[in-house]
XYZ file of N, CA and C in Angstrom:
729
model
N -16.790 1.436 27.511
C -15.236 0.945 27.995
C -14.991 -0.187 27.014
N -15.934 -1.241 27.091
C -15.537 -2.480 26.175
C -15.491 -2.118 24.744
N -16.568 -1.356 24.195
C -16.584 -1.045 22.764
C -15.416 -0.191 22.610
N -14.941 0.797 23.156
C -13.764 1.436 22.990
C -12.516 0.513 22.857
N -12.380 -0.312 23.717
C -11.256 -1.471 23.777
C -11.354 -2.114 22.427
N -12.438 -2.665 22.029
C -12.603 -3.374 20.873
C -12.277 -2.809 19.654
N -12.638 -1.377 19.620
C -12.390 -0.489 18.404
C -10.657 -0.279 18.150
N -10.101 -0.109 19.362
C -8.695 0.088 19.547
C -8.006 -1.046 19.009
N -8.518 -2.253 19.464
C -7.793 -3.601 19.047
C -7.837 -3.698 17.609
N -9.105 -3.534 16.896
C -9.307 -3.730 15.519
C -8.381 -2.653 14.870
N -8.337 -1.345 15.414
C -7.376 -0.305 14.763
C -5.941 -1.003 14.666
N -5.474 -1.539 15.769
C -4.077 -2.225 15.776
C -3.857 -3.123 14.862
N -4.838 -4.112 14.717
C -4.590 -5.262 13.759
C -4.875 -4.601 12.201
N -5.563 -3.505 12.019
C -5.357 -3.097 10.681
C -4.187 -2.363 10.279
N -3.606 -1.673 11.379
C -2.246 -1.102 11.145
C -1.191 -2.044 11.163
N -1.280 -3.157 11.794
C -0.523 -4.383 11.720
C -0.276 -4.911 10.395
N -1.444 -5.077 9.808
C -1.421 -5.570 8.490
C -0.705 -4.561 7.483
N -1.068 -3.282 7.779
C -0.365 -2.320 6.920
C 1.066 -2.218 7.017
N 1.593 -2.496 8.230
C 3.180 -2.550 8.610
C 3.647 -3.606 7.597
N 3.015 -4.835 7.649
C 3.326 -6.199 6.828
C 3.463 -5.800 5.483
N 2.352 -5.163 4.807
C 2.399 -4.711 3.405
C 3.602 -3.826 3.187
N 3.751 -2.757 4.026
C 4.879 -1.881 3.712
C 6.295 -2.262 3.729
N 6.208 -3.211 4.852
C 7.543 -3.911 4.687
C 8.040 -4.756 3.686
N 6.940 -5.384 3.031
C 7.251 -6.130 1.765
C 7.408 -5.184 0.665
N 6.786 -4.225 0.562
C 7.188 -3.310 -0.615
C 8.365 -2.758 -0.530
N 8.866 -2.408 0.566
C 10.240 -1.856 0.859
C 11.331 -2.906 0.581
N 11.127 -4.178 1.065
C 11.915 -5.258 0.715
C 12.103 -5.518 -0.806
N 11.037 -5.228 -1.430
C 11.163 -5.548 -2.947
C 11.332 -4.280 -3.972
N 11.781 -3.198 -3.199
C 11.882 -1.764 -3.992
C 12.894 -1.860 -5.082
N 13.805 -2.902 -4.974
C 14.892 -2.964 -6.230
C 14.696 -4.302 -6.881
N 13.361 -4.788 -6.813
C 13.166 -6.114 -7.516
C 12.522 -5.802 -8.873
N 13.015 -6.061 -9.861
C 12.515 -5.970 -11.196
C 11.312 -6.429 -11.584
N 10.229 -5.351 -12.080
C 9.001 -5.779 -12.248
C 8.057 -6.074 -11.077
N 8.465 -5.741 -9.821
C 7.636 -5.962 -8.812
C 6.634 -4.747 -8.674
N 5.287 -5.264 -8.188
C 4.145 -4.390 -8.221
C 3.736 -4.018 -6.653
N 3.772 -3.038 -6.390
C 3.383 -2.594 -4.847
C 2.035 -2.938 -4.427
N 1.749 -3.443 -3.046
C 0.497 -3.472 -2.521
C 0.044 -2.166 -2.275
N -1.236 -1.860 -2.218
C -1.736 -0.687 -1.838
C -2.780 -0.971 -0.753
N -2.919 -0.186 0.437
C -3.763 -0.547 1.539
C -5.040 0.471 1.234
N -6.329 -0.301 1.397
C -7.404 0.513 1.586
C -8.218 0.195 2.926
N -8.940 1.029 3.424
C -9.556 0.939 4.675
C -10.928 1.029 4.628
N -11.711 0.156 5.286
C -13.294 0.372 5.430
C -13.633 0.356 6.845
N -14.656 0.980 7.225
C -15.170 1.045 8.356
C -16.550 0.233 8.489
N -16.826 -0.320 9.710
C -18.131 -1.029 10.057
C -18.635 -0.869 11.337
N -19.900 -0.955 11.438
C -20.471 -0.807 13.156
C -21.335 -2.004 13.362
N -21.244 -2.483 14.436
C -22.172 -3.587 14.888
C -22.319 -3.514 16.366
N -23.164 -4.050 17.068
C -23.386 -4.132 18.429
C -22.337 -5.216 19.082
N -22.378 -4.939 20.542
C -21.182 -5.824 21.177
C -21.441 -7.220 21.157
N -22.651 -7.702 20.862
C -22.924 -9.213 20.598
C -22.876 -9.607 19.422
N -22.570 -8.634 18.269
C -22.390 -9.126 17.123
C -23.591 -9.320 16.138
N -24.713 -8.992 16.717
C -25.926 -9.158 15.899
C -26.141 -8.138 14.940
N -26.262 -8.462 13.749
C -26.506 -7.413 12.577
C -27.748 -6.748 12.659
N -28.846 -7.048 13.395
C -30.133 -6.399 13.683
C -30.204 -5.649 14.543
N -29.485 -5.509 15.565
C -29.144 -4.583 16.729
C -28.797 -3.310 16.596
N -28.870 -2.441 17.511
C -28.426 -1.090 17.348
C -27.042 -1.092 17.151
N -26.425 -0.480 16.166
C -24.870 -0.404 16.249
C -24.109 0.594 17.293
N -23.364 -0.075 18.051
C -22.678 0.469 18.907
C -21.123 0.588 18.996
N -20.608 -0.226 18.198
C -19.106 -0.642 18.143
C -18.573 -0.185 16.676
N -17.768 0.549 16.606
C -16.998 0.940 15.246
C -15.760 0.246 15.257
N -15.488 -0.100 13.735
C -14.062 -0.695 13.634
C -13.688 -0.364 12.269
N -12.310 -0.769 12.207
C -11.691 -0.539 11.003
C -11.102 -1.665 10.423
N -11.225 -2.005 8.970
C -10.592 -3.133 8.356
C -9.753 -2.534 7.306
N -8.469 -3.283 7.026
C -7.648 -2.923 6.078
C -7.488 -4.139 5.064
N -7.481 -3.920 3.794
C -7.487 -4.824 2.787
C -6.311 -4.282 1.716
N -5.854 -5.091 1.008
C -4.615 -4.651 -0.125
C -5.111 -4.973 -1.319
N -4.545 -4.194 -2.286
C -4.738 -4.708 -3.762
C -3.470 -4.187 -4.435
N -3.210 -4.710 -5.654
C -1.919 -4.742 -6.257
C -2.078 -3.350 -7.153
N -0.872 -2.611 -7.002
C -0.819 -1.443 -7.864
C -0.224 -1.824 -9.191
N -0.853 -1.762 -10.359
C -0.018 -2.201 -11.423
C 0.413 -1.085 -12.460
N 0.804 0.103 -11.682
C 1.373 1.069 -12.559
C 2.630 0.887 -12.818
N 3.304 1.459 -14.006
C 4.414 1.019 -14.725
C 5.562 1.671 -13.835
N 6.662 0.835 -13.620
C 7.776 1.257 -12.835
C 8.968 1.918 -13.907
N 9.833 2.716 -13.257
C 10.789 3.223 -14.121
C 11.640 2.414 -15.040
N 11.599 2.716 -16.231
C 12.329 1.815 -17.350
C 13.934 2.323 -17.203
N 14.751 1.445 -16.981
C 16.114 1.628 -17.010
C 17.057 0.754 -17.961
N 18.134 1.479 -18.641
C 18.900 0.595 -19.559
C 19.886 -0.232 -18.922
N 20.099 -1.376 -19.508
C 21.104 -2.203 -18.957
C 22.059 -2.826 -20.120
N 21.673 -2.600 -21.201
C 22.550 -2.839 -22.443
C 22.511 -4.408 -22.586
N 21.964 -5.241 -21.748
C 21.993 -6.686 -21.986
C 21.123 -7.200 -23.201
N 21.629 -7.795 -23.991
C 20.831 -8.438 -25.277
C 19.408 -8.972 -25.036
N 19.457 -9.610 -23.844
C 18.167 -10.521 -23.565
C 17.283 -9.801 -22.373
N 17.637 -8.673 -22.111
C 16.985 -7.875 -21.107
C 15.867 -7.008 -21.882
N 14.602 -7.224 -21.485
C 13.395 -6.425 -22.491
C 12.429 -5.978 -21.238
N 11.899 -4.839 -21.897
C 10.726 -4.294 -20.746
C 9.464 -3.906 -21.770
N 8.432 -3.760 -21.263
C 7.191 -3.337 -22.115
C 6.822 -2.133 -21.739
N 6.752 -1.083 -22.778
C 6.310 0.178 -22.413
C 4.659 0.292 -22.699
N 4.054 0.633 -21.586
C 2.476 0.558 -21.648
C 2.082 -0.758 -21.019
N 0.714 -1.160 -21.227
C 0.098 -2.201 -20.687
C 0.575 -3.472 -21.344
N 0.568 -4.544 -20.599
C 1.050 -5.980 -21.145
C 1.728 -6.523 -20.106
N 1.834 -7.869 -20.324
C 2.784 -8.788 -19.364
C 3.251 -9.968 -20.454
N 4.484 -10.156 -20.139
C 5.355 -11.355 -20.723
C 4.526 -12.502 -20.303
N 4.255 -13.606 -21.291
C 3.852 -14.898 -20.848
C 4.849 -15.858 -20.574
N 4.671 -16.542 -19.500
C 5.616 -17.496 -18.956
C 4.977 -18.841 -18.720
N 5.554 -19.989 -19.134
C 5.193 -21.181 -18.817
C 5.896 -21.628 -17.709
N 5.330 -22.011 -16.601
C 5.958 -22.718 -15.475
C 5.364 -24.111 -15.173
N 5.991 -24.836 -14.139
C 5.538 -25.992 -13.860
C 4.226 -26.030 -13.373
N 3.901 -24.933 -12.719
C 2.471 -24.695 -12.088
C 1.463 -24.136 -13.044
N 1.906 -24.046 -14.297
C 0.893 -23.426 -15.192
C 1.275 -22.150 -15.922
N 0.744 -21.521 -16.780
C 0.910 -20.209 -17.243
C 1.027 -19.110 -16.144
N 1.956 -18.194 -16.394
C 2.132 -17.145 -15.498
C 2.269 -15.892 -16.369
N 2.353 -14.775 -15.974
C 2.638 -13.446 -16.421
C 3.594 -12.674 -15.533
N 4.401 -11.782 -16.262
C 5.244 -10.973 -15.464
C 5.648 -9.630 -16.342
N 6.222 -8.723 -15.595
C 6.587 -7.341 -16.077
C 8.111 -7.588 -16.054
N 8.737 -8.664 -15.421
C 10.206 -8.621 -15.127
C 10.900 -9.191 -16.351
N 11.457 -8.579 -17.100
C 12.049 -9.087 -18.474
C 13.522 -9.333 -18.564
N 14.142 -9.975 -17.453
C 15.387 -10.325 -17.322
C 15.567 -11.727 -17.762
N 15.762 -11.905 -19.171
C 15.745 -13.275 -19.442
C 17.145 -13.648 -19.975
N 17.275 -14.937 -20.205
C 18.594 -15.567 -20.635
C 18.312 -16.762 -21.475
N 19.502 -17.438 -21.900
C 19.277 -18.744 -22.561
C 19.800 -19.983 -21.701
N 19.146 -20.965 -21.596
C 19.354 -22.126 -21.028
C 20.124 -22.961 -21.832
N 20.481 -24.120 -21.106
C 21.459 -25.132 -21.970
C 20.834 -25.697 -23.254
N 19.465 -25.768 -23.295
C 18.992 -26.188 -24.543
C 18.845 -25.119 -25.671
N 19.141 -23.878 -25.281
C 18.935 -22.842 -26.090
C 17.648 -22.021 -25.998
N 16.872 -22.440 -25.143
C 15.551 -21.849 -24.931
C 15.427 -20.403 -24.021
N 14.663 -19.460 -24.445
C 14.562 -18.251 -23.541
C 13.976 -18.427 -22.212
N 14.443 -18.188 -21.306
C 13.871 -18.322 -19.850
C 14.096 -17.325 -18.939
N 13.282 -17.347 -17.986
C 13.426 -16.304 -17.027
C 14.483 -16.553 -16.001
N 14.714 -15.671 -15.015
C 15.815 -15.894 -14.061
C 15.551 -17.207 -13.214
N 14.583 -17.744 -13.068
C 14.192 -18.965 -12.322
C 14.053 -20.274 -13.296
N 14.446 -19.811 -14.646
C 14.408 -21.214 -15.499
C 13.048 -21.420 -16.248
N 12.089 -20.651 -15.953
C 10.810 -20.846 -16.613
C 10.817 -20.225 -17.987
N 9.995 -21.025 -18.899
C 10.039 -20.682 -20.440
C 9.383 -19.432 -20.667
N 9.939 -18.704 -21.682
C 9.305 -17.503 -22.070
C 8.458 -17.881 -23.232
N 7.211 -17.436 -23.416
C 6.612 -17.949 -24.486
C 6.542 -16.855 -25.670
N 6.320 -17.633 -26.859
C 6.242 -16.690 -28.103
C 5.117 -16.908 -28.636
N 4.898 -16.584 -30.001
C 3.623 -16.754 -30.744
C 3.296 -18.193 -30.901
N 4.581 -18.809 -31.081
C 4.428 -20.320 -31.599
C 4.988 -21.310 -30.304
N 4.754 -20.831 -29.076
C 5.339 -21.321 -27.968
C 6.690 -21.162 -27.381
N 7.336 -22.077 -26.846
C 8.784 -21.571 -26.124
C 9.856 -21.169 -27.393
N 10.471 -20.297 -27.188
C 11.487 -19.732 -27.978
C 12.718 -20.286 -27.865
N 13.333 -20.937 -28.910
C 14.777 -21.335 -28.910
C 15.663 -20.454 -29.672
N 16.626 -20.243 -29.229
C 17.696 -19.145 -29.649
C 18.819 -20.106 -30.253
N 19.475 -19.648 -31.429
C 20.718 -20.257 -31.683
C 21.764 -19.942 -30.931
N 22.640 -20.656 -30.525
C 23.831 -20.511 -29.579
C 24.823 -19.734 -30.366
N 25.577 -18.729 -29.463
C 26.435 -18.005 -30.036
C 26.087 -17.048 -31.047
N 24.930 -16.603 -30.982
C 24.573 -15.811 -32.234
C 24.086 -14.383 -31.629
N 24.453 -13.452 -32.392
C 23.872 -12.245 -31.976
C 22.466 -11.900 -32.045
N 21.557 -11.670 -31.128
C 20.132 -11.563 -31.181
C 19.892 -10.121 -31.138
N 18.786 -9.917 -31.896
C 18.105 -8.490 -31.985
C 16.758 -8.647 -31.611
N 16.103 -7.726 -31.009
C 14.599 -7.830 -30.623
C 13.970 -6.564 -30.953
N 13.055 -6.557 -31.968
C 12.478 -5.361 -32.498
C 11.356 -4.707 -31.559
N 11.047 -3.539 -31.733
C 9.875 -2.969 -30.746
C 8.626 -3.682 -30.600
N 8.128 -4.745 -31.749
C 7.044 -5.261 -31.595
C 7.382 -6.859 -31.163
N 8.342 -7.060 -30.819
C 8.766 -8.174 -30.034
C 9.313 -9.328 -30.971
N 9.653 -9.082 -32.210
C 10.180 -10.174 -33.086
C 11.774 -10.236 -32.784
N 12.025 -11.561 -32.555
C 13.685 -11.917 -32.444
C 14.198 -12.430 -33.679
N 15.396 -11.582 -33.996
C 15.984 -12.115 -35.181
C 17.480 -12.464 -34.838
N 17.960 -13.423 -35.553
C 19.413 -13.792 -35.358
C 20.014 -14.247 -36.889
N 21.217 -13.498 -37.009
C 21.861 -13.458 -38.241
C 20.890 -13.084 -39.357
N 20.093 -11.998 -38.874
C 19.154 -11.342 -39.912
C 17.838 -12.152 -40.252
N 17.777 -13.200 -39.647
C 16.634 -13.952 -39.834
C 15.536 -14.126 -38.548
N 14.382 -13.947 -38.730
C 13.566 -13.881 -37.495
C 13.375 -15.308 -37.044
N 13.260 -15.534 -35.874
C 13.175 -16.962 -35.130
C 12.275 -17.070 -34.042
N 11.301 -16.045 -33.937
C 10.276 -16.149 -33.134
C 9.711 -14.707 -32.612
N 8.621 -14.571 -32.054
C 8.111 -13.461 -31.272
C 7.784 -13.438 -30.024
N 8.279 -12.560 -29.050
C 7.849 -12.695 -27.956
C 6.481 -12.165 -27.604
N 5.521 -13.207 -26.884
C 4.272 -12.946 -26.807
C 3.874 -12.037 -25.566
N 3.028 -10.887 -25.710
C 2.588 -10.030 -24.643
C 1.088 -10.249 -24.558
N 0.587 -10.100 -23.265
C -0.950 -10.346 -23.063
C -1.338 -9.310 -22.230
N -2.390 -8.827 -22.393
C -2.980 -7.672 -21.504
C -4.581 -8.219 -20.967
N -4.855 -7.347 -20.047
C -6.007 -7.723 -19.142
C -6.730 -6.237 -19.068
N -8.129 -6.517 -19.242
C -8.892 -5.273 -19.214
C -8.947 -4.832 -17.705
N -8.656 -5.695 -16.688
C -8.674 -5.252 -15.370
C -7.705 -6.095 -14.620
N -6.422 -5.897 -14.477
C -5.455 -6.829 -13.994
C -5.588 -6.745 -12.460
N -6.184 -6.040 -11.896
C -6.736 -5.986 -10.350
C -7.310 -7.385 -10.007
N -8.428 -7.454 -10.707
C -9.273 -8.758 -10.556
C -8.704 -9.932 -11.186
N -8.049 -9.809 -12.430
C -7.933 -11.124 -13.231
C -6.462 -11.759 -12.739
N -5.625 -10.928 -12.076
C -4.450 -11.551 -11.540
C -4.150 -11.545 -10.130
N -3.428 -12.448 -9.696
C -2.830 -12.406 -8.083
C -1.598 -12.713 -8.377
N -0.785 -12.418 -7.235
C 0.560 -12.519 -7.206
C 0.964 -14.042 -6.731
N 2.068 -14.435 -7.497
C 2.565 -15.734 -7.297
C 4.055 -15.728 -7.026
N 4.652 -14.770 -6.509
C 5.933 -14.810 -6.029
C 6.888 -14.404 -7.292
N 8.227 -14.088 -7.010
C 9.239 -13.726 -8.095
C 8.662 -12.848 -9.228
N 7.955 -11.855 -8.789
C 7.411 -11.006 -9.805
C 6.258 -11.759 -10.874
N 5.896 -12.749 -10.564
C 4.899 -13.528 -11.324
C 3.450 -13.193 -10.977
N 2.642 -13.486 -12.031
C 1.193 -13.385 -11.557
C 0.573 -14.468 -12.253
N -0.511 -14.950 -11.441
C -1.299 -16.170 -11.810
C -2.589 -15.542 -12.206
N -3.419 -16.369 -12.853
C -4.914 -15.914 -13.309
C -5.857 -16.379 -12.077
N -6.566 -15.353 -11.792
C -7.731 -15.612 -10.587
C -9.021 -16.355 -11.318
N -9.045 -16.178 -12.579
C -10.230 -16.898 -13.244
C -11.244 -15.773 -13.254
N -11.030 -14.557 -13.068
C -12.114 -13.429 -13.268
C -11.711 -12.464 -14.212
N -10.835 -13.004 -15.304
C -10.620 -12.190 -16.393
C -9.834 -13.016 -17.457
N -9.749 -12.836 -18.614
C -8.898 -13.560 -19.687
C -7.952 -12.657 -20.148
N -6.740 -13.400 -20.551
C -5.704 -12.530 -21.263
C -6.033 -12.440 -22.670
N -5.658 -11.248 -23.358
C -5.933 -11.168 -24.791
C -4.531 -10.503 -25.094
N -4.058 -11.324 -26.599
C -2.944 -10.998 -26.965
C -2.598 -9.670 -27.496
N -1.602 -8.919 -27.435
C -1.184 -7.745 -28.033
C -0.500 -7.698 -29.206
N -1.106 -7.802 -30.536
C -0.486 -7.954 -31.590
C 0.656 -7.066 -31.965
N 0.680 -5.832 -31.297
C 1.710 -5.017 -31.727
C 2.496 -4.423 -30.464
N 2.989 -4.926 -29.438
C 3.461 -4.562 -28.399
C 4.693 -3.470 -28.634
N 4.900 -2.622 -27.369
C 5.993 -1.911 -27.495
C 6.952 -2.358 -26.494
N 8.090 -3.193 -27.172
C 9.210 -3.702 -26.417
C 10.384 -3.232 -26.482
N 11.036 -2.873 -25.543
C 12.394 -2.059 -25.625
C 13.535 -3.054 -25.225
N 14.487 -3.540 -26.044
C 15.550 -4.248 -25.799
C 16.543 -3.526 -25.062
N 17.234 -4.263 -24.240
C 18.176 -3.647 -23.529
C 17.880 -2.795 -22.304
N 16.690 -3.071 -21.624
C 16.252 -2.243 -20.544
C 15.197 -3.264 -19.911
N 14.919 -2.705 -18.500
C 14.338 -3.535 -17.419
C 13.434 -2.477 -16.812
N 12.179 -3.004 -16.380
C 11.275 -2.271 -15.720
C 11.703 -2.448 -14.258
N 11.868 -1.378 -13.383
C 12.131 -1.368 -11.943
C 10.725 -1.527 -11.272
N 10.827 -1.658 -10.028
C 9.775 -1.894 -9.009
C 9.184 -0.516 -9.067
N 7.820 -0.448 -9.044
C 7.138 0.745 -8.874
C 6.881 1.286 -7.502
N 7.639 0.830 -6.390
C 7.861 1.150 -5.130
C 8.564 2.451 -4.915
N 8.194 3.407 -4.487
C 9.029 4.457 -3.872
C 9.481 4.224 -2.516
N 10.565 3.938 -2.366
C 11.204 3.447 -1.061
C 11.009 4.710 0.196
N 11.351 5.838 -0.417
C 11.329 7.153 0.446
C 10.051 7.337 1.089
N 9.073 7.391 0.112
C 7.688 7.371 0.501
C 6.975 6.331 1.173
N 7.436 5.045 0.914
C 6.947 3.982 1.652
C 7.425 3.989 3.239
N 8.628 4.513 3.438
C 9.244 4.535 4.716
C 8.465 5.780 5.466
N 8.334 6.707 4.790
C 7.486 7.804 5.680
C 6.206 7.271 6.026
N 5.542 6.625 5.031
C 4.276 6.118 5.530
C 4.262 5.081 6.488
N 5.528 4.231 6.473
C 5.511 3.235 7.467
C 5.799 3.705 8.858
N 6.435 4.917 9.090
C 6.680 5.563 10.213
C 5.622 6.181 10.778
N 4.762 6.724 9.905
C 3.425 7.278 10.488
C 2.605 6.187 10.942
N 2.411 5.206 10.329
C 1.606 3.873 10.577
C 2.161 3.454 11.879
N 3.397 3.091 12.250
C 3.916 2.799 13.532
C 3.570 3.668 14.554
N 3.640 4.920 14.340
C 3.169 5.955 15.477
C 1.732 5.667 15.687
N 0.963 5.514 14.868
C -0.594 5.407 15.038
C -0.817 3.984 15.891
N 0.030 3.021 15.399
C -0.142 1.715 16.092
C 0.315 1.892 17.493
N 1.379 2.630 17.811
C 1.983 2.746 19.176
C 0.839 3.485 19.982
N 0.183 4.377 19.367
C -0.771 5.287 19.949
C -1.977 4.411 20.580
N -2.360 3.651 19.449
C -3.495 2.617 20.008
C -3.132 1.653 20.955
N -1.814 1.152 20.905
C -1.301 0.402 21.830
C -1.433 0.981 23.273
N -0.868 2.122 23.397
C -0.986 2.935 24.664
C -2.428 2.935 25.152
N -3.306 3.324 24.221
C -4.893 3.452 24.621
C -5.597 2.114 25.149
N -4.927 1.079 24.573
C -5.598 -0.371 25.027
C -4.971 -0.564 26.449
N -3.524 -0.284 26.636
C -2.919 -0.662 27.984
C -3.618 0.431 28.889
N -4.009 1.499 28.621
C -4.758 2.325 29.674
C -6.044 1.722 30.029
N -6.792 1.377 28.884
C -8.308 0.958 29.118
C -8.030 -0.372 29.938
N -7.102 -1.171 29.680
C -7.057 -2.587 30.384
C -6.622 -2.413 31.948
N -5.792 -1.305 32.097
C -5.557 -0.935 33.576
C -6.830 -0.584 34.282
N -7.828 0.409 33.514
C -9.033 0.511 34.155
C -9.852 -0.657 34.506
N -9.844 -1.390 33.544
C -10.721 -2.669 33.638
C -10.188 -3.459 34.775
N -8.928 -3.488 35.121
C -8.043 -4.071 36.014
C -8.624 -3.606 37.606
N -8.632 -2.324 37.539
C -9.076 -1.495 38.713
C -10.376 -1.784 39.133
N -11.187 -1.815 38.068
C -12.676 -1.923 38.305
C -12.960 -3.389 38.864
N -12.287 -4.294 38.276
C -12.377 -5.708 38.677
C -12.055 -5.855 40.166
N -10.989 -5.184 40.446
C -10.292 -5.373 41.915
C -11.200 -4.574 42.797
N -11.873 -3.369 42.529
C -12.815 -2.911 43.433
C -14.136 -3.699 43.637
N -14.584 -4.334 42.645
C -15.760 -4.992 42.621
C -15.584 -6.323 43.581
N -14.396 -6.946 43.594
C -14.056 -7.975 44.230
C -13.848 -7.714 45.614
N -13.328 -6.393 45.858
C -13.156 -6.088 47.178
C -14.459 -5.757 47.901
N -15.438 -5.418 47.134
C -16.886 -5.093 47.626
C -17.424 -6.689 48.057
N -16.925 -7.676 47.276
C -18.010 -8.865 47.443
C -17.603 -9.432 48.691
C-alpha cells in the first residue's frame, strides 16, 4: 500500500515537472532563437526506509530536462541587421554578466552606433564590439563580414561547441552562458544569412498534444493517490475502532 502510494506520488512529481517544461516551450514557440527543453525519464528502486543496501521494494520515476539545440526554421524578414546562422554556431554577445551566446540574430544599432541585441547587449566581432557608421547602407556577407559604402568595417564572430548540451546553460532571452564544461571555438568561415532570423525550434502543435497526454497521466495518478489515501483512512478508522 505505502510503496504504491510513494510510487504514484513520485510519478505525479515527474509529470508536474514535465508540464512546467512543456508550458515554457509553448510560451516561447514564437521567440526567435529559443531552444526547447526535452524531458528524459529514469527509474530507480529502493526500500521504504531508503537504505541502498536493503532489498529494493519501491520503484520510482524521475524526470530531467536538457536543451534541444536543433536548428529552428529560418524565415526571411528583409531587415538589414537581422541575421541567422545556417548550421552550427552561436553569435558572441557581451553582457554586463559576462560573455553569452545566442542564435537570435535580431540586431540593431544603438545611440553610439554599436551593433547590439534587442536587450542592448553588444554583439562581438573578431576585433571586439562592432561600430557601424550612422545612416549608411550595411551589407553582411555569408562569412559575416560587414561592409558599409563598399568598405569592410568588421566581421561578426561565431563560436561553436563540440557538445553544447554540456558546455552551455540557458540564461534567459535566448542567451546561453558557459557551464565550464566546454570551450568555445571560433568558426572562421560561418554561413550567415542577412535579412533572416531563426525561429524557435518548438513545434507548438506537437507540444500541445504531448502536454494533453501528460495531463491525463497526471490526473490518473492523482485519482490513484486519492483512492489509496481513502483506503488508508478506512484502515486507520478500523484500527482505532478496535482499540
